[in-house]
Amino acid sequence: IKMFFHFILFVFAAAPPKVYAFAKKSLRDPRMLTLTCLATGFYPKDVVMRVRKFGTSFPEHLITSSAVRPNDDGTFQLRKSVEIQEDDKAQFDCCVNHITLTKPIIVQWGIYIFL
């Protein structure tokens, strides 16, 4: 067991997050989009994720969060979403910071066209 524990510590000593940003039509309102940020594959568990509009974080009461959850491989994931007007032309991004990073990962949402 001790050897297994050392193996786990070695494998997961530090794993940076992979960050994805995507949008889909809101299930509540067809005039709205749900913008989602996903950080996955990180270890250790502590991570800071901000969903931003023009570089300013949305207030937490507007954010839906999955909370940090375990992945099957022993790493972790976190998902946060916010609803916006479909025609909002603002610049939105996801900013993630983790102990493994020297600077935050910032992933910007693109322009989405829904047919």
PDB file of C-alpha atoms in Angstrom:
ATOM      1  CA  ILE A   1       0.000   0.000   0.000  1.00  0.00           C
ATOM      2  CA  LYS A   2       2.834   2.388   0.836  1.00  0.00           C
ATOM      3  CA  MET A   3       4.411   1.795  -2.596  1.00  0.00           C
ATOM      4  CA  PHE A   4       1.051   2.423  -4.291  1.00  0.00           C
ATOM      5  CA  PHE A   5       0.672   5.679  -2.330  1.00  0.00           C
ATOM      6  CA  HIS A   6       4.119   6.856  -3.481  1.00  0.00           C
ATOM      7  CA  PHE A   7       3.215   5.935  -7.072  1.00  0.00           C
ATOM      8  CA  ILE A   8       0.033   8.032  -6.849  1.00  0.00           C
ATOM      9  CA  LEU A   9       1.966  10.990  -5.416  1.00  0.00           C
ATOM     10  CA  PHE A  10       4.531  10.707  -8.217  1.00  0.00           C
ATOM     11  CA  VAL A  11       1.973  10.433 -11.011  1.00  0.00           C
ATOM     12  CA  PHE A  12      -0.218  13.241  -9.697  1.00  0.00           C
ATOM     13  CA  ALA A  13       2.442  15.460  -8.154  1.00  0.00           C
ATOM     14  CA  ALA A  14       1.206  18.198 -10.458  1.00  0.00           C
ATOM     15  CA  ALA A  15      -1.074  18.164 -13.472  1.00  0.00           C
ATOM     16  CA  PRO A  16      -2.131  21.406 -15.157  1.00  0.00           C
ATOM     17  CA  PRO A  17      -5.721  21.933 -16.252  1.00  0.00           C
ATOM     18  CA  LYS A  18      -6.928  21.682 -19.807  1.00  0.00           C
ATOM     19  CA  VAL A  19      -9.412  24.510 -20.348  1.00  0.00           C
ATOM     20  CA  TYR A  20     -12.323  24.596 -22.792  1.00  0.00           C
ATOM     21  CA  ALA A  21     -14.962  27.239 -23.473  1.00  0.00           C
ATOM     22  CA  PHE A  22     -18.141  26.547 -25.405  1.00  0.00           C
ATOM     23  CA  ALA A  23     -21.646  27.893 -25.904  1.00  0.00           C
ATOM     24  CA  LYS A  24     -25.044  26.431 -26.622  1.00  0.00           C
ATOM     25  CA  LYS A  25     -28.591  27.674 -26.740  1.00  0.00           C
ATOM     26  CA  SER A  26     -30.172  28.006 -23.331  1.00  0.00           C
ATOM     27  CA  LEU A  27     -32.692  25.341 -22.404  1.00  0.00           C
ATOM     28  CA  ARG A  28     -34.685  27.948 -20.456  1.00  0.00           C
ATOM     29  CA  ASP A  29     -34.927  30.709 -23.053  1.00  0.00           C
ATOM     30  CA  PRO A  30     -34.253  30.435 -26.818  1.00  0.00           C
ATOM     31  CA  ARG A  31     -33.036  34.061 -26.880  1.00  0.00           C
ATOM     32  CA  MET A  32     -30.242  33.222 -24.445  1.00  0.00           C
ATOM     33  CA  LEU A  33     -26.937  31.367 -24.704  1.00  0.00           C
ATOM     34  CA  THR A  34     -25.336  29.286 -21.990  1.00  0.00           C
ATOM     35  CA  LEU A  35     -21.585  29.954 -21.973  1.00  0.00           C
ATOM     36  CA  THR A  36     -19.647  27.195 -20.249  1.00  0.00           C
ATOM     37  CA  CYS A  37     -16.072  26.952 -19.066  1.00  0.00           C
ATOM     38  CA  LEU A  38     -14.574  23.538 -18.314  1.00  0.00           C
ATOM     39  CA  ALA A  39     -11.220  22.913 -16.630  1.00  0.00           C
ATOM     40  CA  THR A  40     -10.287  19.238 -16.435  1.00  0.00           C
ATOM     41  CA  GLY A  41      -7.353  16.930 -15.772  1.00  0.00           C
ATOM     42  CA  PHE A  42      -5.794  19.025 -13.006  1.00  0.00           C
ATOM     43  CA  TYR A  43      -4.153  17.929  -9.767  1.00  0.00           C
ATOM     44  CA  PRO A  44      -4.097  18.967  -6.960  1.00  0.00           C
ATOM     45  CA  LYS A  45      -7.743  19.841  -6.418  1.00  0.00           C
ATOM     46  CA  ASP A  46      -7.512  23.591  -5.694  1.00  0.00           C
ATOM     47  CA  VAL A  47      -8.254  25.749  -8.735  1.00  0.00           C
ATOM     48  CA  VAL A  48      -9.558  29.267  -9.366  1.00  0.00           C
ATOM     49  CA  MET A  49     -11.903  29.793 -12.316  1.00  0.00           C
ATOM     50  CA  ARG A  50     -13.414  33.108 -13.354  1.00  0.00           C
ATOM     51  CA  VAL A  51     -15.976  33.614 -16.109  1.00  0.00           C
ATOM     52  CA  ARG A  52     -15.462  37.130 -17.449  1.00  0.00           C
ATOM     53  CA  LYS A  53     -17.022  39.760 -19.694  1.00  0.00           C
ATOM     54  CA  PHE A  54     -14.526  42.299 -21.073  1.00  0.00           C
ATOM     55  CA  GLY A  55     -12.048  41.033 -18.454  1.00  0.00           C
ATOM     56  CA  THR A  56     -14.370  41.609 -15.477  1.00  0.00           C
ATOM     57  CA  SER A  57     -15.546  38.569 -13.524  1.00  0.00           C
ATOM     58  CA  PHE A  58     -19.249  37.806 -13.411  1.00  0.00           C
ATOM     59  CA  PRO A  59     -20.655  37.928  -9.872  1.00  0.00           C
ATOM     60  CA  GLU A  60     -20.863  34.450  -8.353  1.00  0.00           C
ATOM     61  CA  HIS A  61     -24.653  34.679  -7.959  1.00  0.00           C
ATOM     62  CA  LEU A  62     -24.963  34.677 -11.776  1.00  0.00           C
ATOM     63  CA  ILE A  63     -22.727  31.617 -12.178  1.00  0.00           C
ATOM     64  CA  THR A  64     -23.819  27.980 -12.137  1.00  0.00           C
ATOM     65  CA  SER A  65     -20.984  25.786 -10.858  1.00  0.00           C
ATOM     66  CA  SER A  66     -20.510  22.026 -10.756  1.00  0.00           C
ATOM     67  CA  ALA A  67     -18.046  22.449  -7.870  1.00  0.00           C
ATOM     68  CA  VAL A  68     -14.741  20.588  -8.187  1.00  0.00           C
ATOM     69  CA  ARG A  69     -15.393  16.937  -9.029  1.00  0.00           C
ATOM     70  CA  PRO A  70     -13.101  13.922  -9.382  1.00  0.00           C
ATOM     71  CA  ASN A  71     -12.322  12.363 -12.752  1.00  0.00           C
ATOM     72  CA  ASP A  72     -11.935   8.592 -13.090  1.00  0.00           C
ATOM     73  CA  ASP A  73      -8.142   8.929 -13.389  1.00  0.00           C
ATOM     74  CA  GLY A  74      -7.644  10.706 -10.034  1.00  0.00           C
ATOM     75  CA  THR A  75      -7.496  14.218 -11.475  1.00  0.00           C
ATOM     76  CA  PHE A  76     -10.240  16.808 -11.068  1.00  0.00           C
ATOM     77  CA  GLN A  77     -12.608  18.943 -13.125  1.00  0.00           C
ATOM     78  CA  LEU A  78     -14.654  22.106 -12.645  1.00  0.00           C
ATOM     79  CA  ARG A  79     -17.410  23.492 -14.862  1.00  0.00           C
ATOM     80  CA  LYS A  80     -18.961  26.972 -14.597  1.00  0.00           C
ATOM     81  CA  SER A  81     -21.716  28.440 -16.781  1.00  0.00           C
ATOM     82  CA  VAL A  82     -23.476  31.755 -17.238  1.00  0.00           C
ATOM     83  CA  GLU A  83     -26.436  32.753 -19.390  1.00  0.00           C
ATOM     84  CA  ILE A  84     -26.203  35.769 -21.696  1.00  0.00           C
ATOM     85  CA  GLN A  85     -28.334  37.358 -24.384  1.00  0.00           C
ATOM     86  CA  GLU A  86     -27.737  35.595 -27.701  1.00  0.00           C
ATOM     87  CA  ASP A  87     -27.034  38.913 -29.441  1.00  0.00           C
ATOM     88  CA  ASP A  88     -24.564  40.165 -26.783  1.00  0.00           C
ATOM     89  CA  LYS A  89     -21.417  41.168 -28.701  1.00  0.00           C
ATOM     90  CA  ALA A  90     -19.204  41.439 -25.613  1.00  0.00           C
ATOM     91  CA  GLN A  91     -15.871  39.656 -25.291  1.00  0.00           C
ATOM     92  CA  PHE A  92     -16.263  36.696 -22.935  1.00  0.00           C
ATOM     93  CA  ASP A  93     -13.503  34.495 -21.573  1.00  0.00           C
ATOM     94  CA  CYS A  94     -12.652  31.870 -19.032  1.00  0.00           C
ATOM     95  CA  CYS A  95      -9.670  32.514 -16.769  1.00  0.00           C
ATOM     96  CA  VAL A  96      -8.217  29.571 -14.827  1.00  0.00           C
ATOM     97  CA  ASN A  97      -5.366  29.600 -12.339  1.00  0.00           C
ATOM     98  CA  HIS A  98      -3.764  26.552 -10.736  1.00  0.00           C
ATOM     99  CA  ILE A  99      -0.611  25.864  -8.732  1.00  0.00           C
ATOM    100  CA  THR A 100       0.952  24.184 -11.798  1.00  0.00           C
ATOM    101  CA  LEU A 101       0.699  27.344 -13.912  1.00  0.00           C
ATOM    102  CA  THR A 102       3.115  30.274 -14.060  1.00  0.00           C
ATOM    103  CA  LYS A 103       0.308  32.440 -15.442  1.00  0.00           C
ATOM    104  CA  PRO A 104      -3.453  31.898 -15.784  1.00  0.00           C
ATOM    105  CA  ILE A 105      -4.909  30.122 -18.799  1.00  0.00           C
ATOM    106  CA  ILE A 106      -7.355  32.412 -20.611  1.00  0.00           C
ATOM    107  CA  VAL A 107      -9.663  30.915 -23.224  1.00  0.00           C
ATOM    108  CA  GLN A 108     -11.844  33.338 -25.136  1.00  0.00           C
ATOM    109  CA  TRP A 109     -15.243  32.400 -26.510  1.00  0.00           C
ATOM    110  CA  GLY A 110     -15.460  32.928 -30.256  1.00  0.00           C
ATOM    111  CA  ILE A 111     -18.286  34.160 -32.367  1.00  0.00           C
ATOM    112  CA  TYR A 112     -21.023  31.576 -32.491  1.00  0.00           C
ATOM    113  CA  ILE A 113     -23.503  31.145 -35.292  1.00  0.00           C
ATOM    114  CA  PHE A 114     -26.510  28.929 -34.704  1.00  0.00           C
ATOM    115  CA  LEU A 115     -28.445  27.663 -37.710  1.00  0.00           C
TER     116      LEU A 115
END
